PDB file of C-alpha atoms and ligand atoms in Angstrom:
ATOM      1  CA  UNK A   5      17.795  17.324  11.175  1.00  0.00           C
ATOM      2  CA  UNK A   6      16.985  20.505  13.105  1.00  0.00           C
ATOM      3  CA  UNK A   7      16.271  19.791  16.965  1.00  0.00           C
ATOM      4  CA  UNK A   8      12.486  20.065  17.767  1.00  0.00           C
ATOM      5  CA  UNK A   9      11.656  22.869  20.002  1.00  0.00           C
ATOM      6  CA  UNK A  10       8.300  21.222  20.460  1.00  0.00           C
ATOM      7  CA  UNK A  11       8.073  20.001  24.164  1.00  0.00           C
ATOM      8  CA  UNK A  12       8.030  16.240  24.803  1.00  0.00           C
ATOM      9  CA  UNK A  13       4.469  15.109  26.593  1.00  0.00           C
ATOM     10  CA  UNK A  14       5.599  13.082  29.551  1.00  0.00           C
ATOM     11  CA  UNK A  15       4.469   9.933  30.627  1.00  0.00           C
ATOM     12  CA  UNK A  16       2.296   9.295  27.022  1.00  0.00           C
ATOM     13  CA  UNK A  17       3.048   6.429  24.781  1.00  0.00           C
ATOM     14  CA  UNK A  18       1.408   6.291  21.018  1.00  0.00           C
ATOM     15  CA  UNK A  19       1.505   3.382  18.732  1.00  0.00           C
ATOM     16  CA  UNK A  20       1.041   2.602  15.430  1.00  0.00           C
ATOM     17  CA  UNK A  21       0.629  -0.338  13.607  1.00  0.00           C
ATOM     18  CA  UNK A  22       2.858  -1.843  10.502  1.00  0.00           C
ATOM     19  CA  UNK A  23       3.441  -4.265   8.172  1.00  0.00           C
ATOM     20  CA  UNK A  24       6.736  -5.639   7.127  1.00  0.00           C
ATOM     21  CA  UNK A  25       8.131  -8.363   4.983  1.00  0.00           C
ATOM     22  CA  UNK A  26       8.223 -10.037   1.299  1.00  0.00           C
ATOM     23  CA  UNK A  27       6.224 -11.607  -1.075  1.00  0.00           C
ATOM     24  CA  UNK A  28       8.005 -13.857  -3.961  1.00  0.00           C
ATOM     25  CA  UNK A  29       7.502 -15.446  -6.937  1.00  0.00           C
ATOM     26  CA  UNK A  30       9.188 -17.755  -9.068  1.00  0.00           C
ATOM     27  CA  UNK A  31       9.912 -16.386 -12.689  1.00  0.00           C
ATOM     28  CA  UNK A  32       9.118 -18.585 -15.544  1.00  0.00           C
ATOM     29  CA  UNK A  33      10.289 -17.853 -18.863  1.00  0.00           C
ATOM     30  CA  UNK A  34       9.226 -14.180 -18.723  1.00  0.00           C
ATOM     31  CA  UNK A  35      11.864 -12.338 -17.153  1.00  0.00           C
ATOM     32  CA  UNK A  36      11.786  -8.231 -16.475  1.00  0.00           C
ATOM     33  CA  UNK A  37      14.538  -6.459 -18.762  1.00  0.00           C
ATOM     34  CA  UNK A  38      18.069  -6.481 -17.707  1.00  0.00           C
ATOM     35  CA  UNK A  39      17.278  -9.702 -14.941  1.00  0.00           C
ATOM     36  CA  UNK A  40      20.494 -11.810 -15.030  1.00  0.00           C
ATOM     37  CA  UNK A  41      19.591 -15.043 -16.746  1.00  0.00           C
ATOM     38  CA  UNK A  42      20.676 -17.008 -13.292  1.00  0.00           C
ATOM     39  CA  UNK A  43      17.639 -15.010 -11.534  1.00  0.00           C
ATOM     40  CA  UNK A  44      15.318 -17.030 -10.906  1.00  0.00           C
ATOM     41  CA  UNK A  45      12.542 -15.419  -8.815  1.00  0.00           C
ATOM     42  CA  UNK A  46      10.675 -12.066  -8.731  1.00  0.00           C
ATOM     43  CA  UNK A  47      10.044 -10.303  -5.015  1.00  0.00           C
ATOM     44  CA  UNK A  48       9.024  -7.400  -3.130  1.00  0.00           C
ATOM     45  CA  UNK A  49      10.307  -6.288   0.234  1.00  0.00           C
ATOM     46  CA  UNK A  50       7.953  -3.422   2.014  1.00  0.00           C
ATOM     47  CA  UNK A  51       6.979  -1.832   4.892  1.00  0.00           C
ATOM     48  CA  UNK A  52       3.173  -0.453   4.808  1.00  0.00           C
ATOM     49  CA  UNK A  53      -0.097   0.401   6.759  1.00  0.00           C
ATOM     50  CA  UNK A  54      -2.049  -2.795   7.582  1.00  0.00           C
ATOM     51  CA  UNK A  55      -4.884  -1.958   5.785  1.00  0.00           C
ATOM     52  CA  UNK A  56      -2.235  -0.189   2.803  1.00  0.00           C
ATOM     53  CA  UNK A  57      -3.128   3.256   4.215  1.00  0.00           C
ATOM     54  CA  UNK A  58      -0.725   6.307   3.840  1.00  0.00           C
ATOM     55  CA  UNK A  59       2.123   6.022   6.294  1.00  0.00           C
ATOM     56  CA  UNK A  60       4.072   8.759   5.323  1.00  0.00           C
ATOM     57  CA  UNK A  61       2.772  10.907   7.491  1.00  0.00           C
ATOM     58  CA  UNK A  62       4.917   9.414  10.115  1.00  0.00           C
ATOM     59  CA  UNK A  63       7.745   7.864   8.220  1.00  0.00           C
ATOM     60  CA  UNK A  64       9.931   9.646   5.811  1.00  0.00           C
ATOM     61  CA  UNK A  65      12.010   7.254   4.204  1.00  0.00           C
ATOM     62  CA  UNK A  66      13.265   3.583   4.519  1.00  0.00           C
ATOM     63  CA  UNK A  67      16.113   2.123   3.415  1.00  0.00           C
ATOM     64  CA  UNK A  68      16.495  -1.518   2.252  1.00  0.00           C
ATOM     65  CA  UNK A  69      19.992  -2.773   2.478  1.00  0.00           C
ATOM     66  CA  UNK A  70      20.107  -6.086   0.199  1.00  0.00           C
ATOM     67  CA  UNK A  71      22.943  -8.577  -0.308  1.00  0.00           C
ATOM     68  CA  UNK A  72      26.350  -7.691  -1.927  1.00  0.00           C
ATOM     69  CA  UNK A  73      25.913  -9.326  -4.471  1.00  0.00           C
ATOM     70  CA  UNK A  74      23.094  -6.704  -5.686  1.00  0.00           C
ATOM     71  CA  UNK A  75      24.593  -3.401  -7.513  1.00  0.00           C
ATOM     72  CA  UNK A  76      23.925  -0.259  -5.284  1.00  0.00           C
ATOM     73  CA  UNK A  77      22.887  -2.141  -2.351  1.00  0.00           C
ATOM     74  CA  UNK A  78      21.300   0.508  -0.385  1.00  0.00           C
ATOM     75  CA  UNK A  79      18.118   1.548  -1.867  1.00  0.00           C
ATOM     76  CA  UNK A  80      16.517   4.130  -0.318  1.00  0.00           C
ATOM     77  CA  UNK A  81      12.563   4.804  -0.741  1.00  0.00           C
ATOM     78  CA  UNK A  82      11.454   8.086   0.073  1.00  0.00           C
ATOM     79  CA  UNK A  83       8.052   8.287  -0.825  1.00  0.00           C
ATOM     80  CA  UNK A  84       4.947   5.725  -0.469  1.00  0.00           C
ATOM     81  CA  UNK A  85       4.554   2.762  -1.573  1.00  0.00           C
ATOM     82  CA  UNK A  86       7.860   2.284   0.689  1.00  0.00           C
ATOM     83  CA  UNK A  87       8.635  -0.923  -1.151  1.00  0.00           C
ATOM     84  CA  UNK A  88      11.142  -2.494  -3.494  1.00  0.00           C
ATOM     85  CA  UNK A  89      10.832  -5.065  -6.391  1.00  0.00           C
ATOM     86  CA  UNK A  90      13.942  -7.062  -7.467  1.00  0.00           C
ATOM     87  CA  UNK A  91      14.797 -10.114  -8.865  1.00  0.00           C
ATOM     88  CA  UNK A  92      17.444 -12.819  -7.544  1.00  0.00           C
ATOM     89  CA  UNK A  93      18.361 -16.629  -6.914  1.00  0.00           C
ATOM     90  CA  UNK A  94      18.905 -16.655  -3.318  1.00  0.00           C
ATOM     91  CA  UNK A  95      17.592 -15.727   0.464  1.00  0.00           C
ATOM     92  CA  UNK A  96      19.399 -13.163   2.695  1.00  0.00           C
ATOM     93  CA  UNK A  97      18.563 -10.804   5.293  1.00  0.00           C
ATOM     94  CA  UNK A  98      17.820  -7.578   4.189  1.00  0.00           C
ATOM     95  CA  UNK A  99      18.458  -4.596   6.642  1.00  0.00           C
ATOM     96  CA  UNK A 100      15.772  -2.460   7.284  1.00  0.00           C
ATOM     97  CA  UNK A 101      16.066   0.998   8.278  1.00  0.00           C
ATOM     98  CA  UNK A 102      12.957   3.215   8.887  1.00  0.00           C
ATOM     99  CA  UNK A 103      13.472   7.305   9.300  1.00  0.00           C
ATOM    100  CA  UNK A 104      10.747   9.104  10.839  1.00  0.00           C
ATOM    101  CA  UNK A 105       9.558  12.539   9.597  1.00  0.00           C
ATOM    102  CA  UNK A 106      11.694  15.689  10.624  1.00  0.00           C
ATOM    103  CA  UNK A 107       8.826  16.706  13.186  1.00  0.00           C
ATOM    104  CA  UNK A 108       9.207  13.467  15.189  1.00  0.00           C
ATOM    105  CA  UNK A 109      12.553  14.253  16.331  1.00  0.00           C
ATOM    106  CA  UNK A 110      12.973  10.419  16.674  1.00  0.00           C
ATOM    107  CA  UNK A 111      16.043   7.693  16.325  1.00  0.00           C
ATOM    108  CA  UNK A 112      15.469   5.501  13.365  1.00  0.00           C
ATOM    109  CA  UNK A 113      14.367   1.775  13.823  1.00  0.00           C
ATOM    110  CA  UNK A 114      16.850  -0.888  12.228  1.00  0.00           C
ATOM    111  CA  UNK A 115      15.941  -4.596  12.222  1.00  0.00           C
ATOM    112  CA  UNK A 116      16.360  -7.233   9.712  1.00  0.00           C
ATOM    113  CA  UNK A 117      13.899  -9.396   7.640  1.00  0.00           C
ATOM    114  CA  UNK A 118      15.120 -12.633   5.992  1.00  0.00           C
ATOM    115  CA  UNK A 119      13.999 -12.483   2.389  1.00  0.00           C
ATOM    116  CA  UNK A 120      12.265 -15.875   1.597  1.00  0.00           C
ATOM    117  CA  UNK A 121      11.558 -17.064  -2.211  1.00  0.00           C
ATOM    118  CA  UNK A 122      10.569 -20.807  -1.289  1.00  0.00           C
ATOM    119  CA  UNK A 123       7.683 -22.602  -0.174  1.00  0.00           C
ATOM    120  CA  UNK A 124       9.461 -25.115   2.212  1.00  0.00           C
ATOM    121  CA  UNK A 125       8.703 -28.631   1.244  1.00  0.00           C
ATOM    122  CA  UNK A 126       6.651 -29.527   4.532  1.00  0.00           C
ATOM    123  CA  UNK A 127       5.859 -26.066   5.947  1.00  0.00           C
ATOM    124  CA  UNK A 128       5.484 -25.955   9.587  1.00  0.00           C
ATOM    125  CA  UNK A 129       1.271 -25.273  10.718  1.00  0.00           C
ATOM    126  CA  UNK A 130       1.449 -21.789  10.116  1.00  0.00           C
ATOM    127  CA  UNK A 131       1.617 -19.418  12.244  1.00  0.00           C
ATOM    128  CA  UNK A 132      -0.699 -16.164  11.901  1.00  0.00           C
ATOM    129  CA  UNK A 133       2.386 -14.169  12.209  1.00  0.00           C
ATOM    130  CA  UNK A 134       3.825 -15.679   9.225  1.00  0.00           C
ATOM    131  CA  UNK A 135       2.095 -17.032   6.685  1.00  0.00           C
ATOM    132  CA  UNK A 136       1.985 -19.088   3.181  1.00  0.00           C
ATOM    133  CA  UNK A 137       0.013 -17.836   0.807  1.00  0.00           C
ATOM    134  CA  UNK A 138      -0.885 -21.187  -1.471  1.00  0.00           C
ATOM    135  CA  UNK A 139      -4.643 -21.213  -2.383  1.00  0.00           C
ATOM    136  CA  UNK A 140      -5.932 -24.459  -3.012  1.00  0.00           C
ATOM    137  CA  UNK A 141      -5.620 -25.533  -6.947  1.00  0.00           C
ATOM    138  CA  UNK A 142      -2.439 -24.152  -7.051  1.00  0.00           C
ATOM    139  CA  UNK A 143       1.143 -26.269  -7.363  1.00  0.00           C
ATOM    140  CA  UNK A 144       2.954 -25.295  -3.843  1.00  0.00           C
ATOM    141  CA  UNK A 145       5.867 -24.884  -5.433  1.00  0.00           C
ATOM    142  CA  UNK A 146       4.747 -22.049  -8.074  1.00  0.00           C
ATOM    143  CA  UNK A 147       2.997 -20.426  -5.490  1.00  0.00           C
ATOM    144  CA  UNK A 148       3.449 -16.706  -4.236  1.00  0.00           C
ATOM    145  CA  UNK A 149       5.657 -17.290  -1.351  1.00  0.00           C
ATOM    146  CA  UNK A 150       5.050 -14.675   1.852  1.00  0.00           C
ATOM    147  CA  UNK A 151       6.617 -13.862   4.837  1.00  0.00           C
ATOM    148  CA  UNK A 152       4.777 -11.298   6.539  1.00  0.00           C
ATOM    149  CA  UNK A 153       5.545  -9.808   9.898  1.00  0.00           C
ATOM    150  CA  UNK A 154       3.187  -7.381  12.325  1.00  0.00           C
ATOM    151  CA  UNK A 155       4.296  -4.955  14.549  1.00  0.00           C
ATOM    152  CA  UNK A 156       3.669  -1.905  16.581  1.00  0.00           C
ATOM    153  CA  UNK A 157       5.885   1.506  16.461  1.00  0.00           C
ATOM    154  CA  UNK A 158       5.696   2.886  19.683  1.00  0.00           C
ATOM    155  CA  UNK A 159       6.381   6.540  20.143  1.00  0.00           C
ATOM    156  CA  UNK A 160       7.182   7.499  23.938  1.00  0.00           C
ATOM    157  CA  UNK A 161       6.519  10.736  25.047  1.00  0.00           C
ATOM    158  CA  UNK A 162       6.203  12.215  21.327  1.00  0.00           C
ATOM    159  CA  UNK A 163       6.335  15.922  20.902  1.00  0.00           C
ATOM    160  CA  UNK A 164       3.872  18.091  21.288  1.00  0.00           C
ATOM    161  CA  UNK A 165       4.149  18.960  17.707  1.00  0.00           C
ATOM    162  CA  UNK A 166       4.667  15.112  16.701  1.00  0.00           C
ATOM    163  CA  UNK A 167       1.664  14.217  18.770  1.00  0.00           C
ATOM    164  CA  UNK A 168      -0.533  16.467  16.618  1.00  0.00           C
ATOM    165  CA  UNK A 169       0.732  14.933  13.431  1.00  0.00           C
ATOM    166  CA  UNK A 170      -0.151  11.138  15.178  1.00  0.00           C
ATOM    167  CA  UNK A 171      -3.355  12.198  16.435  1.00  0.00           C
ATOM    168  CA  UNK A 172      -4.223  13.846  12.671  1.00  0.00           C
ATOM    169  CA  UNK A 173      -5.119  10.206  11.790  1.00  0.00           C
ATOM    170  CA  UNK A 174      -6.845   8.884  14.624  1.00  0.00           C
ATOM    171  CA  UNK A 175      -8.243   5.648  12.202  1.00  0.00           C
ATOM    172  CA  UNK A 176      -4.547   4.684  12.040  1.00  0.00           C
ATOM    173  CA  UNK A 177      -5.335   1.915  14.308  1.00  0.00           C
ATOM    174  CA  UNK A 178      -5.969  -1.740  13.734  1.00  0.00           C
ATOM    175  CA  UNK A 179      -9.443  -2.552  12.875  1.00  0.00           C
ATOM    176  CA  UNK A 180     -11.741  -4.544  14.832  1.00  0.00           C
ATOM    177  CA  UNK A 181     -12.375  -7.859  12.777  1.00  0.00           C
ATOM    178  CA  UNK A 182     -10.359  -9.609  10.272  1.00  0.00           C
ATOM    179  CA  UNK A 183     -11.379  -9.552   6.944  1.00  0.00           C
ATOM    180  CA  UNK A 184     -10.277 -11.170   3.421  1.00  0.00           C
ATOM    181  CA  UNK A 185      -7.942  -8.173   2.798  1.00  0.00           C
ATOM    182  CA  UNK A 186      -6.689  -7.494   5.841  1.00  0.00           C
ATOM    183  CA  UNK A 187      -6.401 -10.264   8.603  1.00  0.00           C
ATOM    184  CA  UNK A 188      -4.738  -7.642  11.298  1.00  0.00           C
ATOM    185  CA  UNK A 189      -7.001  -6.904  13.667  1.00  0.00           C
ATOM    186  CA  UNK A 190      -8.218  -6.726  16.960  1.00  0.00           C
ATOM    187  CA  UNK A 191     -10.152  -9.969  16.897  1.00  0.00           C
ATOM    188  CA  UNK A 192      -6.404 -11.661  15.519  1.00  0.00           C
ATOM    189  CA  UNK A 193      -4.794 -10.519  18.141  1.00  0.00           C
ATOM    190  CA  UNK A 194      -7.140 -11.442  20.813  1.00  0.00           C
ATOM    191  CA  UNK A 195      -7.218 -15.053  19.401  1.00  0.00           C
ATOM    192  CA  UNK A 196      -3.432 -15.044  19.567  1.00  0.00           C
ATOM    193  CA  UNK A 197      -3.660 -14.098  23.262  1.00  0.00           C
ATOM    194  CA  UNK A 198      -6.594 -16.817  23.751  1.00  0.00           C
ATOM    195  CA  UNK A 199      -3.836 -19.222  22.059  1.00  0.00           C
ATOM    196  CA  UNK A 200      -1.125 -18.307  24.147  1.00  0.00           C
ATOM    197  CA  UNK A 201      -3.483 -18.442  27.575  1.00  0.00           C
ATOM    198  CA  UNK A 202      -4.217 -22.133  26.420  1.00  0.00           C
ATOM    199  CA  UNK A 203      -0.581 -22.868  26.036  1.00  0.00           C
ATOM    200  CA  UNK A 204       0.241 -21.525  29.588  1.00  0.00           C
ATOM    201  CA  UNK A 205      -2.554 -23.776  30.857  1.00  0.00           C
ATOM    202  CA  UNK A 206      -1.344 -26.850  29.215  1.00  0.00           C
ATOM    203  CA  UNK A 207       2.201 -26.071  30.484  1.00  0.00           C
ATOM    204  CA  UNK A 208       1.086 -25.340  33.960  1.00  0.00           C
ATOM    205  CA  UNK A 209      -0.826 -28.519  33.966  1.00  0.00           C
ATOM    206  CA  UNK A 210       2.187 -30.893  32.245  1.00  0.00           C
ATOM    207  CA  UNK A 211       4.501 -28.899  35.239  1.00  0.00           C
ATOM    208  CA  UNK A 212       2.033 -29.916  38.169  1.00  0.00           C
ATOM    209  CA  UNK A 213       1.353 -33.628  36.715  1.00  0.00           C
ATOM    210  CA  UNK A 214       5.585 -34.097  36.633  1.00  0.00           C
ATOM    211  CA  UNK A 215       5.770 -32.764  39.940  1.00  0.00           C
ATOM    212  CA  UNK A 216       2.992 -35.160  41.324  1.00  0.00           C
ATOM    213  CA  UNK A 217       4.883 -38.052  39.763  1.00  0.00           C
ATOM    214  CA  UNK A 218       8.124 -36.503  41.331  1.00  0.00           C
ATOM    215  CA  UNK A 219       6.953 -36.565  44.594  1.00  0.00           C
ATOM    216  CA  UNK A 220       4.899 -40.028  44.445  1.00  0.00           C
ATOM    217  CA  UNK A 221       8.753 -41.506  43.195  1.00  0.00           C
ATOM    218  CA  UNK A 222      10.188 -40.025  46.053  1.00  0.00           C
ATOM    219  CA  UNK A 223       8.021 -41.023  48.632  1.00  0.00           C
ATOM    220  CA  UNK A 224       8.003 -44.619  47.132  1.00  0.00           C
ATOM    221  CA  UNK A 225      11.819 -44.389  47.255  1.00  0.00           C
ATOM    222  CA  UNK A 226      11.807 -43.741  50.638  1.00  0.00           C
ATOM    223  CA  UNK A 227       9.264 -46.397  51.728  1.00  0.00           C
ATOM    224  CA  UNK A 228      11.996 -49.142  50.259  1.00  0.00           C
TER     225      UNK A 228
HETATM  226  C1  SLL B  30      24.389 -16.665   1.011  1.00  0.00           C
HETATM  227  N1  SLL B  30      21.853 -16.537   0.999  1.00  0.00           N
HETATM  228  O1  SLL B  30      24.156 -16.176   2.008  1.00  0.00           O
HETATM  229  C2  SLL B  30      22.971 -16.850   0.131  1.00  0.00           C
HETATM  230  C3  SLL B  30      23.336 -15.119  -0.896  1.00  0.00           C
HETATM  231  C4  SLL B  30      22.444 -13.582  -2.401  1.00  0.00           C
HETATM  232  C5  SLL B  30      21.498 -13.165  -3.415  1.00  0.00           C
HETATM  233  C6  SLL B  30      22.057 -14.900  -1.375  1.00  0.00           C
HETATM  234  C7  SLL B  30      21.209 -12.015  -7.303  1.00  0.00           C
HETATM  235  C8  SLL B  30      22.197 -11.175  -6.828  1.00  0.00           C
HETATM  236  C9  SLL B  30      23.162 -10.763  -8.576  1.00  0.00           C
HETATM  237  C10 SLL B  30      20.933 -12.946  -5.697  1.00  0.00           C
HETATM  238  O2  SLL B  30      20.120 -13.156  -5.607  1.00  0.00           O
HETATM  239  N2  SLL B  30      21.942 -12.339  -4.197  1.00  0.00           N
HETATM  240  O3  SLL B  30      22.777 -11.834  -8.792  1.00  0.00           O
HETATM  241  O4  SLL B  30      23.457  -9.754  -8.413  1.00  0.00           O
HETATM  242  O5  SLL B  30      25.516 -16.711   0.174  1.00  0.00           O
END
């Protein structure tokens, strides 16, 4: 990567939302050609914008490192959509490396996603971060499984050239409201914050109750 001569803008951060994760479906008798007989699931791993917007103005390529049981496990996707569809039988951790466009002069982002193929028998109440896509009327065990996460890529002190690129898509921020196509929004963010606030209040209340209980037990003890 050629060194960027563009100056970094001090004390400024720009964040961009991304969605990453996988969907998976049990295959019936119809399998893609060349799929080994023991492969039971068709799955797709992806990195995308919350509304499927083009993110290639900041991302140059995404490299997915699969389990060593796959031939050529290092799969480099150099143009959008940054996704990979495969077949398989097992769940494993996929290493994801996001490379940014050269103008960014940024280090790559390196993280893992656990490939999920199976709907769990007794799914925990779904957190909005990871949800079971299981519409009514469909057999739970055949439903498409999805394990999808929201995150924000934060660019600290971007250089002037990259800042211009970031600002060229002012619409690439979170939408205000949830829609059927896209739940990731300011609205969902606020709902999550509200849930956390309620949780904090509950824990504070419980701590206070326990403290009072303890105090009265100590007093009781002292008077005996
Ligand atoms: C484990 N979770 O920890 C398992 C590994 C490997 C998955 C899962 C197909 C590879 C192939 C496939 O699904 N591998 O048949 O080429 O041991």
